[in-house]
Structure formats: C-alpha cells, structure tokens
Short mmCIF file of C-alpha atoms in Angstrom, two decimals:
data_model
loop_
_atom_site.label_atom_id
_atom_site.label_comp_id
_atom_site.label_asym_id
_atom_site.label_seq_id
_atom_site.Cartn_x
_atom_site.Cartn_y
_atom_site.Cartn_z
CA MET B 4 -12.81 -6.78 -16.12
CA GLU B 5 -14.05 -9.47 -12.75
CA LEU B 6 -10.98 -9.28 -12.05
CA LEU B 7 -10.27 -5.56 -12.02
CA TYR B 8 -13.93 -5.08 -10.63
CA ARG B 9 -12.43 -7.30 -7.34
CA THR B 10 -9.52 -5.59 -7.30
CA GLU B 11 -12.06 -2.76 -7.08
CA GLY B 12 -14.01 -4.07 -3.89
CA LEU B 13 -10.79 -5.57 -2.43
CA LEU B 14 -9.07 -1.58 -2.24
CA GLY B 15 -12.34 -0.39 -0.91
CA GLU B 16 -12.00 -2.64 2.26
CA LEU B 17 -8.48 -1.73 2.32
CA ILE B 18 -8.86 1.55 2.72
CA GLY B 19 -11.37 1.18 5.12
CA PHE B 20 -8.74 -0.45 7.50
CA PRO B 21 -7.22 2.95 9.36
CA THR B 22 -4.06 1.97 9.56
CA VAL B 23 -2.31 5.05 10.44
CA SER B 24 1.60 4.08 11.67
CA ALA B 25 0.76 4.93 15.58
CA ASP B 26 -2.44 3.05 15.55
CA GLY B 27 -1.25 -0.46 14.75
CA ASN B 28 -2.35 -2.67 11.48
CA LEU B 29 -4.11 -6.18 13.58
CA ASP B 30 -7.54 -5.80 11.76
CA LEU B 31 -6.33 -5.25 8.34
CA ILE B 32 -3.74 -8.01 8.71
CA GLY B 33 -6.36 -10.53 10.51
CA TRP B 34 -8.35 -9.89 7.53
CA ALA B 35 -5.94 -10.60 4.59
CA SER B 36 -4.67 -13.48 6.55
CA ASN B 37 -7.96 -14.89 6.94
CA TYR B 38 -8.64 -14.26 3.26
CA LEU B 39 -5.59 -16.19 2.02
CA LYS B 40 -5.67 -18.72 4.26
CA GLY B 41 -9.33 -19.15 2.16
CA LEU B 42 -7.46 -19.51 -0.53
CA GLY B 43 -5.04 -21.92 0.50
CA ALA B 44 -1.94 -20.25 1.55
CA VAL B 45 0.16 -20.67 4.44
CA CYS B 46 0.14 -17.84 6.51
CA ASP B 47 2.31 -16.81 9.54
CA VAL B 48 1.49 -13.89 11.27
CA SER B 49 4.32 -11.78 13.19
CA LEU B 50 3.98 -9.11 15.90
CA ASP B 51 5.94 -6.64 16.85
CA GLU B 52 6.93 -5.75 20.28
CA SER B 53 4.01 -4.03 21.12
CA GLY B 54 2.08 -6.47 19.94
CA THR B 55 0.05 -3.70 17.85
CA LYS B 56 1.48 -4.55 14.64
CA ALA B 57 2.19 -7.38 12.10
CA ASN B 58 3.77 -8.54 9.34
CA LEU B 59 1.92 -11.27 7.20
CA PHE B 60 4.49 -13.52 5.28
CA ALA B 61 2.12 -15.62 3.22
CA SER B 62 2.74 -18.58 0.84
CA PHE B 63 1.64 -20.26 -2.03
CA GLY B 64 3.18 -22.95 -4.09
CA PRO B 65 6.27 -25.72 -3.34
CA GLU B 66 7.88 -24.69 -0.17
CA GLY B 67 12.31 -23.76 0.16
CA ASP B 68 14.22 -21.11 -1.02
CA GLY B 69 13.41 -19.66 -4.45
CA GLY B 70 10.59 -17.89 -5.85
CA LEU B 71 8.84 -14.58 -5.38
CA VAL B 72 7.85 -12.21 -3.37
CA LEU B 73 5.05 -9.28 -3.84
CA SER B 74 5.13 -6.76 -1.29
CA GLY B 75 3.76 -4.19 -0.30
CA HIS B 76 3.28 -1.89 3.73
CA SER B 77 0.10 -1.49 5.26
CA ASP B 78 0.69 1.27 6.62
CA VAL B 79 -0.55 5.25 5.70
CA VAL B 80 0.37 8.01 6.66
CA PRO B 81 -2.13 10.31 9.13
CA VAL B 82 -5.01 12.66 7.97
CA ALA B 83 -4.81 15.13 10.97
CA ASP B 84 -4.84 18.77 9.51
CA GLN B 85 -5.46 17.75 5.81
CA ASP B 86 -7.90 19.19 3.80
CA TRP B 87 -10.17 15.94 2.22
CA SER B 88 -12.80 16.46 -0.01
CA SER B 89 -14.72 13.50 1.18
CA ASP B 90 -13.73 10.72 4.47
CA PRO B 91 -10.21 9.49 3.66
CA PHE B 92 -11.06 5.84 5.22
CA VAL B 93 -14.17 5.72 2.62
CA MET B 94 -13.26 4.91 -0.94
CA GLU B 95 -15.08 7.28 -3.44
CA ASP B 96 -15.09 6.51 -6.83
CA ARG B 97 -14.96 10.13 -8.87
CA GLU B 98 -14.05 9.82 -12.93
CA GLY B 99 -12.46 6.61 -13.19
CA ARG B 100 -10.14 7.88 -9.72
CA LEU B 101 -10.07 5.78 -6.61
CA TYR B 102 -9.93 8.26 -3.68
CA GLY B 103 -8.71 7.52 -0.30
CA ARG B 104 -6.11 7.87 2.30
CA GLY B 105 -3.51 5.13 0.94
CA ALA B 106 -5.07 4.63 -2.68
CA CYS B 107 -1.63 4.50 -4.21
CA ASP B 108 0.60 4.53 -1.09
CA MET B 109 0.17 1.43 -1.09
CA LYS B 110 -2.84 -0.46 -1.46
CA GLY B 111 -3.70 0.00 -5.04
CA PHE B 112 -0.92 -2.44 -5.21
CA ILE B 113 -1.92 -4.91 -2.49
CA ALA B 114 -5.46 -4.86 -4.03
CA CYS B 115 -4.38 -6.46 -7.21
CA VAL B 116 -2.17 -8.89 -5.04
CA LEU B 117 -5.18 -10.11 -3.36
CA ALA B 118 -7.25 -9.89 -5.96
CA LEU B 119 -4.95 -12.21 -8.37
CA ALA B 120 -4.74 -14.70 -5.31
CA PRO B 121 -7.45 -16.85 -6.37
CA GLU B 122 -5.93 -17.04 -9.55
CA ILE B 123 -2.13 -17.53 -8.54
CA ALA B 124 -3.59 -20.48 -6.08
CA GLN B 125 -4.36 -22.37 -9.18
CA TRP B 126 -1.48 -22.03 -10.79
CA PRO B 127 1.32 -25.20 -11.20
CA LEU B 128 3.93 -23.44 -9.17
CA LYS B 129 7.13 -24.61 -9.44
CA ARG B 130 8.78 -22.20 -7.07
CA PRO B 131 6.72 -20.47 -4.62
CA VAL B 132 5.08 -17.01 -4.70
CA HIS B 133 5.16 -15.24 -0.74
CA ILE B 134 2.91 -11.94 -0.73
CA VAL B 135 4.03 -9.77 2.47
CA LEU B 136 2.21 -7.22 3.88
CA THR B 137 4.53 -4.99 6.37
CA TYR B 138 3.96 -2.70 9.23
CA ASP B 139 5.54 0.74 9.79
CA GLU B 140 7.12 1.54 6.85
CA GLU B 141 6.17 5.20 6.21
CA VAL B 142 8.52 5.52 10.03
CA GLY B 143 11.59 3.94 9.13
CA CYS B 144 10.62 0.47 7.62
CA PHE B 145 10.20 -1.47 11.39
CA GLY B 146 8.58 -4.10 9.97
CA ALA B 147 10.34 -5.06 6.78
CA ARG B 148 13.41 -4.88 8.63
CA ALA B 149 11.77 -7.48 11.29
CA LEU B 150 10.75 -9.36 8.32
CA VAL B 151 14.03 -10.17 6.83
CA GLU B 152 15.97 -11.17 10.16
CA GLU B 153 13.47 -13.82 10.56
CA LEU B 154 14.14 -14.99 6.86
CA ARG B 155 17.25 -14.15 7.56
CA ALA B 156 17.00 -16.59 10.70
CA ARG B 157 15.15 -19.47 9.26
CA GLU B 158 17.87 -19.21 6.21
CA LEU B 159 14.84 -19.32 3.63
CA ARG B 160 15.74 -17.32 0.65
CA PRO B 161 13.42 -15.91 -2.54
CA ALA B 162 15.07 -15.28 -5.40
CA THR B 163 13.28 -12.04 -6.34
CA ALA B 164 10.72 -9.49 -5.25
CA ILE B 165 8.33 -7.06 -6.83
CA LEU B 166 7.51 -4.00 -4.30
CA GLY B 167 4.48 -2.23 -5.83
CA GLU B 168 5.16 1.59 -3.92
CA PRO B 169 3.63 3.96 -6.63
CA THR B 170 5.90 4.10 -9.76
CA MET B 171 3.06 4.51 -12.20
CA MET B 172 3.99 1.09 -13.71
CA ARG B 173 7.34 2.10 -14.02
CA VAL B 174 10.34 0.19 -13.61
CA ILE B 175 12.97 0.80 -10.82
CA ASP B 176 16.12 -0.83 -10.14
CA GLY B 177 17.63 1.91 -7.24
CA HIS B 178 17.12 4.80 -5.42
CA LYS B 179 19.06 6.02 -2.26
CA GLY B 180 19.10 5.01 0.86
CA CYS B 181 17.08 6.69 4.09
CA PHE B 182 19.25 7.26 7.60
CA GLU B 183 17.11 9.10 9.94
CA TYR B 184 18.36 10.38 13.62
CA THR B 185 17.36 12.82 16.29
CA THR B 186 20.18 14.37 18.42
CA ARG B 187 19.68 15.13 22.15
CA ILE B 188 21.26 18.03 23.72
CA THR B 189 21.10 18.35 27.64
CA GLY B 190 22.35 21.86 29.02
CA CYS B 191 21.73 23.18 32.36
CA ALA B 192 18.76 26.06 32.63
CA GLY B 193 19.61 29.87 33.72
CA HIS B 194 18.59 32.95 33.79
CA GLY B 195 19.46 34.77 30.52
CA SER B 196 20.79 37.40 32.28
CA ALA B 197 23.66 35.55 33.32
CA PRO B 198 24.29 33.16 30.68
CA ASP B 199 27.91 32.36 31.93
CA GLN B 200 25.98 30.51 34.98
CA GLY B 201 23.66 27.98 32.42
CA VAL B 202 24.80 25.42 29.26
CA ASN B 203 22.58 26.82 26.13
CA ALA B 204 21.24 23.60 24.41
CA ALA B 205 19.99 26.21 21.84
CA VAL B 206 22.89 27.79 20.80
CA CYS B 207 25.17 24.37 20.97
CA ALA B 208 22.58 22.56 18.56
CA SER B 209 22.84 25.63 16.31
CA ARG B 210 26.30 25.04 16.28
CA TYR B 211 25.39 21.15 15.77
CA ALA B 212 23.54 22.18 12.83
CA GLY B 213 26.27 24.55 11.12
CA ARG B 214 28.68 21.41 11.21
CA LEU B 215 25.66 19.74 9.46
CA MET B 216 25.63 21.79 6.64
CA GLU B 217 29.52 22.46 6.66
CA LEU B 218 29.13 18.77 5.78
CA GLU B 219 26.55 18.54 3.78
CA ALA B 220 28.63 20.96 1.31
CA ASP B 221 31.34 17.84 1.75
CA LEU B 222 28.89 15.53 0.38
CA ARG B 223 28.32 17.17 -2.82
CA ARG B 224 31.96 17.08 -3.73
CA ARG B 225 31.65 13.45 -3.10
CA ALA B 226 28.82 12.65 -5.63
CA PRO B 227 30.47 9.55 -7.85
CA VAL B 228 30.85 10.73 -11.20
CA ASP B 229 28.58 7.83 -12.48
CA SER B 230 25.41 8.57 -9.72
CA PRO B 231 22.27 7.74 -11.76
CA PHE B 232 20.30 9.54 -8.99
CA THR B 233 19.12 12.96 -9.32
CA PRO B 234 20.35 14.86 -7.49
CA PRO B 235 23.79 12.50 -7.70
CA TRP B 236 25.10 12.86 -4.41
CA THR B 237 24.38 12.07 -1.08
CA THR B 238 21.77 14.78 0.78
CA LEU B 239 21.64 15.78 4.28
CA ASN B 240 18.56 17.72 5.73
CA ILE B 241 17.50 19.27 8.67
CA GLY B 242 13.74 18.54 10.02
CA ARG B 243 13.13 20.15 13.09
CA ILE B 244 14.79 22.02 15.69
CA GLN B 245 13.25 22.42 19.06
CA SER B 246 14.34 24.07 22.40
CA GLY B 247 13.42 26.85 24.75
CA HIS B 248 10.18 28.61 26.44
CA ALA B 249 10.83 32.67 26.29
CA HIS B 250 13.43 35.07 25.61
CA ASN B 251 15.22 35.88 28.79
CA VAL B 252 16.14 32.04 29.94
CA ILE B 253 19.03 29.18 29.13
CA PRO B 254 17.54 26.63 27.64
CA ASP B 255 18.49 23.16 28.97
CA HIS B 256 16.93 20.61 26.08
CA ALA B 257 17.26 20.54 22.67
CA GLU B 258 16.61 18.02 20.07
CA ILE B 259 17.49 18.12 16.45
CA ASP B 260 15.68 16.03 13.71
CA TRP B 261 17.48 14.84 10.45
CA GLU B 262 18.08 12.54 7.81
CA MET B 263 20.19 11.54 4.96
CA ARG B 264 19.52 9.79 1.65
CA PRO B 265 22.67 7.98 0.91
CA VAL B 266 24.21 7.53 -2.89
CA GLN B 267 26.75 5.08 -0.80
CA ARG B 268 27.41 3.88 2.41
CA SER B 269 30.56 5.11 2.94
CA ASP B 270 28.70 9.28 2.62
CA ALA B 271 26.73 7.92 5.88
CA ASP B 272 29.68 6.69 7.23
CA HIS B 273 31.88 10.17 7.09
CA VAL B 274 29.28 12.00 8.12
CA LEU B 275 28.03 10.32 11.41
CA THR B 276 31.91 9.92 12.49
CA GLU B 277 32.32 13.58 11.58
CA ILE B 278 29.68 14.66 13.59
CA ASP B 279 30.06 12.60 16.46
CA ARG B 280 33.27 13.80 16.65
CA TYR B 281 32.36 17.30 16.95
CA ALA B 282 29.68 16.57 19.42
CA ALA B 283 32.53 15.51 21.40
CA THR B 284 34.20 19.02 21.15
CA LEU B 285 31.51 21.16 22.35
CA LEU B 286 31.20 18.35 25.28
CA PRO B 287 34.55 19.81 27.60
CA SER B 288 32.81 23.55 27.67
CA MET B 289 29.34 22.21 28.35
CA ARG B 290 30.44 20.26 31.40
CA ALA B 291 32.65 22.60 32.38
CA VAL B 292 29.73 24.65 33.35
CA HIS B 293 27.58 21.51 34.26
CA THR B 294 29.09 18.01 34.85
CA GLU B 295 25.78 16.06 33.67
CA ALA B 296 25.54 18.16 29.89
CA THR B 297 25.35 15.82 27.25
CA ILE B 298 24.45 15.18 23.24
CA THR B 299 23.30 11.80 21.78
CA ARG B 300 22.19 10.88 18.69
CA GLU B 301 19.42 8.54 18.50
CA VAL B 302 19.17 6.36 14.91
CA ILE B 303 15.64 6.56 14.13
CA GLY B 304 16.08 4.68 11.08
CA GLU B 305 18.58 3.13 8.88
CA VAL B 306 16.96 2.27 5.79
CA ALA B 307 19.75 0.66 3.17
CA GLY B 308 19.65 1.99 -0.56
CA LEU B 309 18.17 -0.26 -3.81
CA HIS B 310 21.40 -0.92 -5.67
CA PRO B 311 21.14 -1.27 -9.19
CA VAL B 312 22.38 -3.90 -10.71
CA PRO B 313 24.20 -5.60 -13.83
CA HIS B 314 21.91 -8.66 -14.14
CA ASN B 315 18.54 -8.43 -12.08
CA ALA B 316 16.22 -11.13 -13.19
CA ILE B 317 13.01 -9.77 -11.69
CA ALA B 318 13.75 -6.21 -13.64
CA GLU B 319 13.97 -8.00 -16.90
CA ILE B 320 10.99 -9.47 -16.43
CA VAL B 321 8.55 -7.01 -15.45
CA SER B 322 10.41 -4.75 -17.60
CA GLU B 323 9.35 -7.25 -20.26
CA LEU B 324 5.58 -7.50 -18.95
CA THR B 325 5.16 -3.72 -18.78
CA GLY B 326 6.75 -2.73 -22.34
CA ALA B 327 9.44 -0.59 -20.15
CA ASN B 328 12.16 0.42 -22.18
CA GLY B 329 14.60 -0.40 -19.59
CA THR B 330 15.06 0.72 -16.05
CA ASP B 331 15.05 3.66 -14.04
CA VAL B 332 15.74 5.08 -10.67
CA VAL B 333 13.79 7.44 -7.98
CA ALA B 334 14.55 9.96 -4.71
CA PHE B 335 12.22 8.04 -3.06
CA GLY B 336 12.94 5.52 -0.58
CA THR B 337 11.10 2.03 -0.55
CA GLU B 338 11.77 -1.54 1.72
CA ALA B 339 13.58 -2.85 -1.42
CA GLY B 340 16.89 -2.06 -0.07
CA LEU B 341 16.10 -4.24 2.87
CA PHE B 342 15.11 -7.38 0.67
CA GLN B 343 17.95 -7.40 -1.22
CA SER B 344 20.17 -7.68 1.80
CA LEU B 345 19.40 -11.13 1.47
CA GLY B 346 20.43 -11.72 -2.14
CA MET B 347 17.10 -10.88 -3.82
CA ASP B 348 16.98 -9.46 -7.41
CA CYS B 349 14.38 -6.49 -6.20
CA VAL B 350 12.31 -4.16 -8.47
CA VAL B 351 10.32 -0.96 -7.74
CA CYS B 352 6.88 -1.06 -10.06
CA GLY B 353 3.04 -0.39 -8.80
CA PRO B 354 0.16 1.76 -9.46
CA GLY B 355 -0.30 5.24 -9.14
CA SER B 356 2.19 8.07 -8.75
CA ILE B 357 4.25 9.09 -6.08
CA GLU B 358 2.78 12.83 -6.48
CA GLN B 359 -0.47 11.61 -5.09
CA ALA B 360 1.00 10.08 -1.73
CA HIS B 361 0.61 11.27 1.59
CA LYS B 362 -1.36 14.37 -0.08
CA PRO B 363 -5.15 15.25 0.77
CA ASP B 364 -7.64 13.32 -1.75
CA GLU B 365 -5.31 10.62 -2.64
CA TYR B 366 -6.05 8.76 -5.30
CA VAL B 367 -5.06 5.89 -7.78
CA SER B 368 -6.50 5.75 -11.44
CA ARG B 369 -8.29 2.35 -12.22
CA ASP B 370 -6.20 2.58 -15.40
CA GLN B 371 -3.09 2.14 -13.49
CA LEU B 372 -4.78 -1.01 -11.56
CA ALA B 373 -5.74 -2.24 -15.02
CA ALA B 374 -1.93 -1.98 -15.84
CA CYS B 375 -0.70 -3.49 -12.61
CA LEU B 376 -2.77 -6.49 -12.74
CA GLU B 377 -1.90 -7.02 -16.39
CA MET B 378 1.96 -7.12 -15.31
CA LEU B 379 1.41 -9.49 -12.32
CA LYS B 380 -0.93 -11.93 -14.42
CA GLY B 381 1.97 -12.45 -17.17
CA LEU B 382 3.77 -13.65 -13.78
CA GLU B 383 2.01 -17.07 -14.25
CA ARG B 384 4.44 -18.16 -17.36
CA HIS B 385 7.48 -17.32 -15.41
CA LEU B 386 6.60 -18.73 -12.02
CA THR B 387 5.11 -22.26 -13.94
#
C-alpha cells in the first residue's frame, strides 16, 4: 500500500506539469532528473533544437550494453475545447479513478516507475536499468527518434524495453507504423469567371486526394494473408483539406493532411512512389499557366511499426509476470518500433485504457496502477 500511495502522489505531481506538446516539458524533466539523481541515477538530459523540450535518460546499475529500458513519453495532448468536470492539470480522485490530463497516456506508468525507483536503486543489478522520458510522442515521436539516434551514435545497446502505453496491462508485441504527411499545392489566384487564367489549387487538391483514395483501395488488396492486425491492411486516411476564401475567387493555395498506418514498409513505398508520380503528371498543365506552380509533400513523421518476432525475451517475461496467455497487437502506434530498430526486444504494457486517452476526464484506475506495480516489482529477479 505504501508503494501505491507513493505512486499516486507522484502521479499528482506529474499531472500538475502541463506538458502539452506545443508548450514544452522542461519543468517536468528537470523535476524528474533531480528526483532520480537523488536516488543515485546517472542522468543525461538532451535538449531539442528549440531548447524548450528534452529527453531524460537515467541509468541505474552497471554501465554498458544489455539491460532494460522503462520508457514513457512526457508530453500530453491539448485540453482546448474539451469539457472537463475538473481542472485537467490537478489530479482528482473519484471512486478509485485518478483523473487528469495524461493520467493514463502515459503518466500513470511513469509514476509507477518513479515510485519503484528507490527500490531499483537498491537492487543488486547485474545489468543496467534505464528510465527514459521522451518529448513529442504525440506529434511525431520526435523525442524518441532523437534518443535512438543518440544511442546509436554512442553505440549503447540496451537489450529490452517496456513501453508503458495504456493497454490495461495486456502484453502487446505488435502494432502498425504511423506515417504522416502534409501536401501543399501552390497555384495562381484569379477571378472565378475566368478559370483558364488561374491555377485552381483546390481542384488540384481534390484530384490529388482522389488518387490517394484509389491507392487506399490498392492497399486493401495488398494485405498479407497472415496479418495479425484489424483491419489487416495498411490504412490510409485524409484528415484535413484546406483551400480557398470565397465562392468567386480561384484559390492559389491548398493543403492536405494525410496519413498511413503501414502493415509492411513496402506498402508505404508503393503509396509514396505512386502519389509522387501522380503529382508530377499534374504539374505540366499547372505550369503552363503559372510557371511557379508547385506540389510539395512534407514528411511530418515516419514512425516504424512494432513487428512481432518469434522469440521476444521481454514479452515472455512480462507475460509471465502479468499472467497473460500470450501476446496481442493493437491499432494505435507507439515509440516501440524505434527502439526495436536498435535490435532490442520490445513490448508495450501499461496501466489504463487507450479508450480514455485524449478525451476529457481522462483517468487511470487505482487497480490498474497496482497491477502495473506488481509487474514492475517482479522484474527484480530477472535483473539481479
């Protein structure tokens, strides 16, 4: 009970840091770093280019390769335009549920790890334990991408990783990737009564979007016969199309936000090759009217999926500790595929439900926190 009480107190502290991705996370990272340094951890804080966000890589035990990463992202999604019953950045306990932005996604797991840190510091570790807090997972996994590159440059290779996204403590060893793009179209403005004298960016955007939807149909036919996902194919979604200002004005700019959730990298390569080829066929007629017309595709983020593997050491350990009868896959993305790219065995398992994430009155239950703590405590015999 003392450990759970400590966890709840730490969760309240974490929720109190309004770490919306757009606003930065330095206060939380500084607080967590000081806390872990006080327990004897070696802490490395890495700033992003803006200097407003940072990763924390804190290590207990012997130096070197091997060992375990316990990872959580520190950023949360915005609360703007959401109808909360209480202040989203002040934790509230109601009937065994702890409410607040980030409670389950994923400060609940972080609180469990930090609560156990005093015990981890005393374990006679045979291999290191790294506590990792990243930035900007919610907007493209930028923090984890930077961290993975740093580890690669340092030639430091942890062996395993647990990412505590909310899975209701189910053991997840696979999920699709997440590839996000913004396509920008520049045309030539003009009066609506003279369409031939302008380049209508909205029309070009509609044609571009139509081609994306044709490719979406291709992806359904490309689904692997043994795909474990639901749906089994790579999905493609258009999230936003924006263009124009008035009925009678030819719009000279358009933007399309779109994404893919690849089951396999070859699907993403197919879509990107075909949509870029299609964009190239649109340009000649556009530039015949306006030589500076353009179609550009910006990569917002390309985050690899987590691929199930036959022998996943950490999945086996966490399954044993949670009593799970095997592993599962999920539709949502995480940072796990980035860690897997370093050759690490990875699993996603954490307290709370993804059904609560990103919504008003987000919460994690006290029972879920207790279950997570039991799993984490069980790691001791595998690390000492």
